[in-house]
mmCIF file with all atom_site columns, C-alpha atoms in Angstrom:
data_model
loop_
_atom_site.group_PDB
_atom_site.id
_atom_site.type_symbol
_atom_site.label_atom_id
_atom_site.label_alt_id
_atom_site.label_comp_id
_atom_site.label_asym_id
_atom_site.label_entity_id
_atom_site.label_seq_id
_atom_site.pdbx_PDB_ins_code
_atom_site.Cartn_x
_atom_site.Cartn_y
_atom_site.Cartn_z
_atom_site.occupancy
_atom_site.B_iso_or_equiv
_atom_site.pdbx_formal_charge
_atom_site.auth_seq_id
_atom_site.auth_comp_id
_atom_site.auth_asym_id
_atom_site.auth_atom_id
_atom_site.pdbx_PDB_model_num
ATOM 1   C CA . PHE C 1 1   ? 107.159 -30.668 -237.896 1.00 98.00 ? 18  PHE C CA 1
ATOM 2   C CA . PHE C 1 2   ? 108.675 -27.230 -237.485 1.00 97.00 ? 19  PHE C CA 1
ATOM 3   C CA . ARG C 1 3   ? 107.637 -24.147 -235.593 1.00 95.00 ? 20  ARG C CA 1
ATOM 4   C CA . ASN C 1 4   ? 106.903 -21.245 -237.927 1.00 95.00 ? 21  ASN C CA 1
ATOM 5   C CA . ALA C 1 5   ? 108.314 -20.241 -241.287 1.00 95.00 ? 22  ALA C CA 1
ATOM 6   C CA . ALA C 1 6   ? 110.364 -17.339 -239.863 1.00 95.00 ? 23  ALA C CA 1
ATOM 7   C CA . CYS C 1 7   ? 112.059 -19.448 -237.172 1.00 94.00 ? 24  CYS C CA 1
ATOM 8   C CA . ALA C 1 8   ? 115.824 -19.215 -237.704 1.00 94.00 ? 25  ALA C CA 1
ATOM 9   C CA . MET C 1 9   ? 116.452 -22.591 -236.051 1.00 93.00 ? 26  MET C CA 1
ATOM 10  C CA . CYS C 1 10  ? 113.822 -24.244 -238.270 1.00 95.00 ? 27  CYS C CA 1
ATOM 11  C CA . ASN C 1 11  ? 115.228 -22.637 -241.396 1.00 96.00 ? 28  ASN C CA 1
ATOM 12  C CA . LEU C 1 12  ? 118.663 -23.910 -240.417 1.00 96.00 ? 29  LEU C CA 1
ATOM 13  C CA . ARG C 1 13  ? 117.260 -27.439 -240.036 1.00 96.00 ? 30  ARG C CA 1
ATOM 14  C CA . VAL C 1 14  ? 115.593 -27.192 -243.464 1.00 97.00 ? 31  VAL C CA 1
ATOM 15  C CA . ARG C 1 15  ? 119.001 -26.159 -244.867 1.00 96.00 ? 32  ARG C CA 1
ATOM 16  C CA . HIS C 1 16  ? 120.495 -29.337 -243.336 1.00 96.00 ? 33  HIS C CA 1
ATOM 17  C CA . TYR C 1 17  ? 117.750 -31.406 -244.981 1.00 97.00 ? 34  TYR C CA 1
ATOM 18  C CA . ILE C 1 18  ? 118.343 -29.728 -248.347 1.00 97.00 ? 35  ILE C CA 1
ATOM 19  C CA . ARG C 1 19  ? 122.044 -30.551 -248.171 1.00 96.00 ? 36  ARG C CA 1
ATOM 20  C CA . SER C 1 20  ? 121.304 -34.237 -247.484 1.00 96.00 ? 37  SER C CA 1
ATOM 21  C CA . TYR C 1 21  ? 118.301 -34.553 -249.766 1.00 96.00 ? 38  TYR C CA 1
ATOM 22  C CA . ASP C 1 22  ? 120.000 -35.895 -252.912 1.00 95.00 ? 39  ASP C CA 1
ATOM 23  C CA . GLN C 1 23  ? 121.749 -38.664 -251.021 1.00 94.00 ? 40  GLN C CA 1
ATOM 24  C CA . TRP C 1 24  ? 118.681 -39.564 -248.955 1.00 95.00 ? 41  TRP C CA 1
ATOM 25  C CA . SER C 1 25  ? 116.299 -39.493 -251.906 1.00 95.00 ? 42  SER C CA 1
ATOM 26  C CA . ARG C 1 26  ? 118.517 -41.961 -253.802 1.00 94.00 ? 43  ARG C CA 1
ATOM 27  C CA . HIS C 1 27  ? 117.727 -44.379 -250.975 1.00 94.00 ? 44  HIS C CA 1
ATOM 28  C CA . GLY C 1 28  ? 114.006 -43.655 -251.220 1.00 92.00 ? 45  GLY C CA 1
ATOM 29  C CA . LEU C 1 29  ? 113.556 -41.181 -248.371 1.00 94.00 ? 46  LEU C CA 1
ATOM 30  C CA . GLU C 1 30  ? 110.844 -38.598 -248.873 1.00 96.00 ? 47  GLU C CA 1
ATOM 31  C CA . ILE C 1 31  ? 110.834 -35.472 -246.737 1.00 97.00 ? 48  ILE C CA 1
ATOM 32  C CA . ILE C 1 32  ? 107.712 -33.504 -245.915 1.00 97.00 ? 49  ILE C CA 1
ATOM 33  C CA . ALA C 1 33  ? 108.213 -30.338 -243.887 1.00 98.00 ? 50  ALA C CA 1
ATOM 34  C CA . VAL C 1 34  ? 105.225 -28.972 -241.992 1.00 98.00 ? 51  VAL C CA 1
ATOM 35  C CA . PHE C 1 35  ? 105.127 -25.421 -240.659 1.00 97.00 ? 52  PHE C CA 1
ATOM 36  C CA . GLU C 1 36  ? 102.524 -23.855 -238.406 1.00 97.00 ? 53  GLU C CA 1
ATOM 37  C CA . SER C 1 37  ? 102.358 -20.872 -240.759 1.00 96.00 ? 54  SER C CA 1
ATOM 38  C CA . PRO C 1 38  ? 100.172 -19.639 -243.602 1.00 96.00 ? 55  PRO C CA 1
ATOM 39  C CA . GLU C 1 39  ? 101.341 -20.057 -247.217 1.00 95.00 ? 56  GLU C CA 1
ATOM 40  C CA . THR C 1 40  ? 102.227 -16.360 -247.480 1.00 95.00 ? 57  THR C CA 1
ATOM 41  C CA . SER C 1 41  ? 104.658 -16.617 -244.577 1.00 94.00 ? 58  SER C CA 1
ATOM 42  C CA . ILE C 1 42  ? 106.184 -19.814 -245.949 1.00 95.00 ? 59  ILE C CA 1
ATOM 43  C CA . SER C 1 43  ? 106.787 -18.081 -249.290 1.00 94.00 ? 60  SER C CA 1
ATOM 44  C CA . ARG C 1 44  ? 108.348 -15.067 -247.576 1.00 93.00 ? 61  ARG C CA 1
ATOM 45  C CA . HIS C 1 45  ? 110.649 -17.048 -245.271 1.00 94.00 ? 62  HIS C CA 1
ATOM 46  C CA . VAL C 1 46  ? 111.479 -20.767 -245.542 1.00 95.00 ? 63  VAL C CA 1
ATOM 47  C CA . GLY C 1 47  ? 110.190 -20.903 -249.125 1.00 91.00 ? 64  GLY C CA 1
ATOM 48  C CA . GLN C 1 48  ? 113.113 -18.716 -250.187 1.00 92.00 ? 65  GLN C CA 1
ATOM 49  C CA . GLN C 1 49  ? 115.346 -21.776 -249.774 1.00 93.00 ? 66  GLN C CA 1
ATOM 50  C CA . GLU C 1 50  ? 113.569 -23.532 -252.672 1.00 94.00 ? 67  GLU C CA 1
ATOM 51  C CA . ALA C 1 51  ? 113.599 -26.909 -250.942 1.00 96.00 ? 68  ALA C CA 1
ATOM 52  C CA . PRO C 1 52  ? 113.354 -29.928 -253.280 1.00 97.00 ? 69  PRO C CA 1
ATOM 53  C CA . PHE C 1 53  ? 110.663 -31.406 -251.023 1.00 97.00 ? 70  PHE C CA 1
ATOM 54  C CA . PRO C 1 54  ? 107.149 -30.263 -250.087 1.00 97.00 ? 71  PRO C CA 1
ATOM 55  C CA . ILE C 1 55  ? 106.666 -27.628 -247.424 1.00 97.00 ? 72  ILE C CA 1
ATOM 56  C CA . ILE C 1 56  ? 103.157 -27.817 -246.008 1.00 97.00 ? 73  ILE C CA 1
ATOM 57  C CA . ALA C 1 57  ? 101.335 -24.880 -244.441 1.00 97.00 ? 74  ALA C CA 1
ATOM 58  C CA . ASP C 1 58  ? 99.302  -25.884 -241.380 1.00 97.00 ? 75  ASP C CA 1
ATOM 59  C CA . PRO C 1 59  ? 98.431  -22.573 -239.703 1.00 96.00 ? 76  PRO C CA 1
ATOM 60  C CA . GLU C 1 60  ? 95.529  -24.171 -237.821 1.00 96.00 ? 77  GLU C CA 1
ATOM 61  C CA . ALA C 1 61  ? 97.836  -26.937 -236.475 1.00 96.00 ? 78  ALA C CA 1
ATOM 62  C CA . LYS C 1 62  ? 95.541  -29.777 -237.519 1.00 97.00 ? 79  LYS C CA 1
ATOM 63  C CA . LEU C 1 63  ? 98.444  -32.050 -238.475 1.00 97.00 ? 80  LEU C CA 1
ATOM 64  C CA . TYR C 1 64  ? 100.293 -31.007 -235.333 1.00 97.00 ? 81  TYR C CA 1
ATOM 65  C CA . ASP C 1 65  ? 97.320  -32.171 -233.284 1.00 97.00 ? 82  ASP C CA 1
ATOM 66  C CA . LEU C 1 66  ? 97.167  -35.512 -235.133 1.00 96.00 ? 83  LEU C CA 1
ATOM 67  C CA . TYR C 1 67  ? 100.830 -36.176 -234.297 1.00 97.00 ? 84  TYR C CA 1
ATOM 68  C CA . ALA C 1 68  ? 100.611 -34.681 -230.789 1.00 97.00 ? 85  ALA C CA 1
ATOM 69  C CA . VAL C 1 69  ? 103.317 -32.103 -231.524 1.00 98.00 ? 86  VAL C CA 1
ATOM 70  C CA . GLU C 1 70  ? 103.839 -30.129 -228.368 1.00 96.00 ? 87  GLU C CA 1
ATOM 71  C CA . VAL C 1 71  ? 103.426 -26.507 -227.377 1.00 97.00 ? 88  VAL C CA 1
ATOM 72  C CA . SER C 1 72  ? 105.517 -25.709 -224.304 1.00 97.00 ? 89  SER C CA 1
ATOM 73  C CA . GLU C 1 73  ? 106.378 -22.366 -222.797 1.00 96.00 ? 90  GLU C CA 1
ATOM 74  C CA . GLU C 1 74  ? 108.704 -24.169 -220.370 1.00 97.00 ? 91  GLU C CA 1
ATOM 75  C CA . LYS C 1 75  ? 110.708 -25.797 -223.190 1.00 97.00 ? 92  LYS C CA 1
ATOM 76  C CA . THR C 1 76  ? 110.903 -22.480 -225.049 1.00 95.00 ? 93  THR C CA 1
ATOM 77  C CA . GLN C 1 77  ? 112.262 -20.799 -221.919 1.00 96.00 ? 94  GLN C CA 1
ATOM 78  C CA . ALA C 1 78  ? 114.674 -23.692 -221.360 1.00 96.00 ? 95  ALA C CA 1
ATOM 79  C CA . THR C 1 79  ? 115.910 -23.226 -224.936 1.00 95.00 ? 96  THR C CA 1
ATOM 80  C CA . MET C 1 80  ? 116.619 -19.559 -224.316 1.00 93.00 ? 97  MET C CA 1
ATOM 81  C CA . ALA C 1 81  ? 118.456 -20.412 -221.083 1.00 95.00 ? 98  ALA C CA 1
ATOM 82  C CA . ASP C 1 82  ? 120.484 -23.233 -222.654 1.00 95.00 ? 99  ASP C CA 1
ATOM 83  C CA . PRO C 1 83  ? 124.104 -22.112 -223.320 1.00 94.00 ? 100 PRO C CA 1
ATOM 84  C CA . ASN C 1 84  ? 124.227 -24.258 -226.485 1.00 94.00 ? 101 ASN C CA 1
ATOM 85  C CA . THR C 1 85  ? 121.467 -22.177 -228.069 1.00 94.00 ? 102 THR C CA 1
ATOM 86  C CA . GLU C 1 86  ? 123.986 -19.434 -228.854 1.00 94.00 ? 103 GLU C CA 1
ATOM 87  C CA . THR C 1 87  ? 125.895 -21.860 -231.096 1.00 94.00 ? 104 THR C CA 1
ATOM 88  C CA . PHE C 1 88  ? 122.723 -22.620 -233.062 1.00 93.00 ? 105 PHE C CA 1
ATOM 89  C CA . VAL C 1 89  ? 121.892 -18.911 -233.327 1.00 93.00 ? 106 VAL C CA 1
ATOM 90  C CA . LYS C 1 90  ? 125.371 -18.174 -234.682 1.00 95.00 ? 107 LYS C CA 1
ATOM 91  C CA . GLU C 1 91  ? 125.167 -21.047 -237.190 1.00 93.00 ? 108 GLU C CA 1
ATOM 92  C CA . ALA C 1 92  ? 121.739 -19.850 -238.337 1.00 94.00 ? 109 ALA C CA 1
ATOM 93  C CA . ALA C 1 93  ? 123.031 -16.279 -238.700 1.00 93.00 ? 110 ALA C CA 1
ATOM 94  C CA . ALA C 1 94  ? 126.023 -17.517 -240.715 1.00 94.00 ? 111 ALA C CA 1
ATOM 95  C CA . GLU C 1 95  ? 123.545 -19.219 -243.068 1.00 92.00 ? 112 GLU C CA 1
ATOM 96  C CA . GLY C 1 96  ? 121.568 -15.968 -243.376 1.00 92.00 ? 113 GLY C CA 1
ATOM 97  C CA . PHE C 1 97  ? 118.736 -16.752 -240.943 1.00 93.00 ? 114 PHE C CA 1
ATOM 98  C CA . ALA C 1 98  ? 118.117 -13.983 -238.449 1.00 89.00 ? 115 ALA C CA 1
ATOM 99  C CA . LEU C 1 99  ? 116.066 -14.377 -235.300 1.00 86.00 ? 116 LEU C CA 1
ATOM 100 C CA . THR C 1 100 ? 112.708 -13.141 -236.541 1.00 86.00 ? 117 THR C CA 1
ATOM 101 C CA . ARG C 1 101 ? 109.282 -13.363 -234.981 1.00 85.00 ? 118 ARG C CA 1
ATOM 102 C CA . GLU C 1 102 ? 106.434 -14.278 -237.273 1.00 87.00 ? 119 GLU C CA 1
ATOM 103 C CA . GLU C 1 103 ? 103.400 -12.136 -236.518 1.00 86.00 ? 120 GLU C CA 1
ATOM 104 C CA . GLY C 1 104 ? 100.650 -14.288 -235.016 1.00 85.00 ? 121 GLY C CA 1
ATOM 105 C CA . ALA C 1 105 ? 102.867 -17.388 -234.795 1.00 89.00 ? 122 ALA C CA 1
ATOM 106 C CA . ASN C 1 106 ? 102.798 -19.837 -231.919 1.00 91.00 ? 123 ASN C CA 1
ATOM 107 C CA . PHE C 1 107 ? 106.129 -18.943 -230.329 1.00 92.00 ? 124 PHE C CA 1
ATOM 108 C CA . HIS C 1 108 ? 106.018 -21.932 -227.981 1.00 95.00 ? 125 HIS C CA 1
ATOM 109 C CA . ARG C 1 109 ? 105.679 -24.680 -230.586 1.00 96.00 ? 126 ARG C CA 1
ATOM 110 C CA . ILE C 1 110 ? 108.355 -27.362 -230.156 1.00 97.00 ? 127 ILE C CA 1
ATOM 111 C CA . PRO C 1 111 ? 109.616 -29.246 -233.255 1.00 97.00 ? 128 PRO C CA 1
ATOM 112 C CA . ALA C 1 112 ? 109.091 -32.970 -233.765 1.00 98.00 ? 129 ALA C CA 1
ATOM 113 C CA . GLU C 1 113 ? 110.384 -35.411 -236.378 1.00 98.00 ? 130 GLU C CA 1
ATOM 114 C CA . PHE C 1 114 ? 109.063 -38.785 -237.472 1.00 98.00 ? 131 PHE C CA 1
ATOM 115 C CA . LEU C 1 115 ? 110.685 -41.557 -239.473 1.00 97.00 ? 132 LEU C CA 1
ATOM 116 C CA . ILE C 1 116 ? 107.908 -43.451 -241.233 1.00 96.00 ? 133 ILE C CA 1
ATOM 117 C CA . ASP C 1 117 ? 108.521 -46.633 -243.190 1.00 94.00 ? 134 ASP C CA 1
ATOM 118 C CA . GLU C 1 118 ? 107.184 -47.527 -246.631 1.00 91.00 ? 135 GLU C CA 1
ATOM 119 C CA . LYS C 1 119 ? 104.111 -49.136 -244.994 1.00 94.00 ? 136 LYS C CA 1
ATOM 120 C CA . GLY C 1 120 ? 103.220 -45.888 -243.248 1.00 94.00 ? 137 GLY C CA 1
ATOM 121 C CA . ILE C 1 121 ? 104.306 -47.115 -239.809 1.00 95.00 ? 138 ILE C CA 1
ATOM 122 C CA . ILE C 1 122 ? 106.123 -44.659 -237.555 1.00 96.00 ? 139 ILE C CA 1
ATOM 123 C CA . GLN C 1 123 ? 109.467 -46.280 -236.812 1.00 95.00 ? 140 GLN C CA 1
ATOM 124 C CA . MET C 1 124 ? 110.832 -43.407 -234.744 1.00 96.00 ? 141 MET C CA 1
ATOM 125 C CA . ALA C 1 125 ? 109.218 -40.358 -233.169 1.00 97.00 ? 142 ALA C CA 1
ATOM 126 C CA . HIS C 1 126 ? 111.421 -37.572 -231.883 1.00 98.00 ? 143 HIS C CA 1
ATOM 127 C CA . TYR C 1 127 ? 109.732 -34.866 -229.818 1.00 97.00 ? 144 TYR C CA 1
ATOM 128 C CA . GLY C 1 128 ? 112.175 -32.055 -229.115 1.00 96.00 ? 145 GLY C CA 1
ATOM 129 C CA . ARG C 1 129 ? 113.267 -31.345 -225.553 1.00 96.00 ? 146 ARG C CA 1
ATOM 130 C CA . LEU C 1 130 ? 114.173 -27.834 -226.724 1.00 96.00 ? 147 LEU C CA 1
ATOM 131 C CA . VAL C 1 131 ? 113.496 -25.732 -229.831 1.00 94.00 ? 148 VAL C CA 1
ATOM 132 C CA . THR C 1 132 ? 117.012 -26.690 -230.988 1.00 95.00 ? 149 THR C CA 1
ATOM 133 C CA . ASP C 1 133 ? 116.634 -30.428 -230.280 1.00 95.00 ? 150 ASP C CA 1
ATOM 134 C CA . HIS C 1 134 ? 116.298 -32.468 -233.466 1.00 95.00 ? 151 HIS C CA 1
ATOM 135 C CA . LEU C 1 135 ? 116.827 -36.034 -234.508 1.00 95.00 ? 152 LEU C CA 1
ATOM 136 C CA . PRO C 1 136 ? 120.562 -36.391 -235.211 1.00 95.00 ? 153 PRO C CA 1
ATOM 137 C CA . LEU C 1 137 ? 121.265 -36.433 -238.945 1.00 94.00 ? 154 LEU C CA 1
ATOM 138 C CA . ASP C 1 138 ? 123.275 -39.646 -238.586 1.00 94.00 ? 155 ASP C CA 1
ATOM 139 C CA . VAL C 1 139 ? 120.195 -41.381 -237.150 1.00 95.00 ? 156 VAL C CA 1
ATOM 140 C CA . ILE C 1 140 ? 118.243 -40.359 -240.249 1.00 95.00 ? 157 ILE C CA 1
ATOM 141 C CA . GLU C 1 141 ? 121.149 -41.519 -242.395 1.00 93.00 ? 158 GLU C CA 1
ATOM 142 C CA . HIS C 1 142 ? 121.139 -44.924 -240.682 1.00 94.00 ? 159 HIS C CA 1
ATOM 143 C CA . PHE C 1 143 ? 117.363 -45.240 -241.119 1.00 94.00 ? 160 PHE C CA 1
ATOM 144 C CA . VAL C 1 144 ? 117.705 -44.441 -244.814 1.00 92.00 ? 161 VAL C CA 1
ATOM 145 C CA . THR C 1 145 ? 120.532 -46.890 -245.502 1.00 89.00 ? 162 THR C CA 1
ATOM 146 C CA . GLU C 1 146 ? 119.834 -49.759 -243.103 1.00 81.00 ? 163 GLU C CA 1
ATOM 147 C CA . ASP C 1 147 ? 117.832 -51.818 -245.614 1.00 60.00 ? 164 ASP C CA 1
ATOM 148 C CA . ASN C 1 148 ? 119.708 -50.785 -248.761 1.00 49.00 ? 165 ASN C CA 1
#
């Protein structure tokens, strides 16, 4: 679950997923990316990456509510105050993702990631402490390969 389709940090994370997708999909991992944005915004922003996995528009945040994905002004402010955020901003810029506000977007949405097994059971839920806080890629890698 990402913030909005224009979010540079979210676009950077999608780029990381795209780079790992072939390897992960060989082990049976399916990725579904959810953005709290309308389809038009997804097409204009994150959709330009042509991800090999579905990107779902949820502008009314119905899925976010089902998974209790947080909105937090405090965590957004903590992200902006965190000295490590600059590193993420620079990495995003180097990948071509500028800090852009999406008109009407929920600026205080905090990302969350879930690892769900083949039976549909959530094996790991990661609710970000900051906008830049994601499940480490090596944790996803371990989840993908642990039974194979």
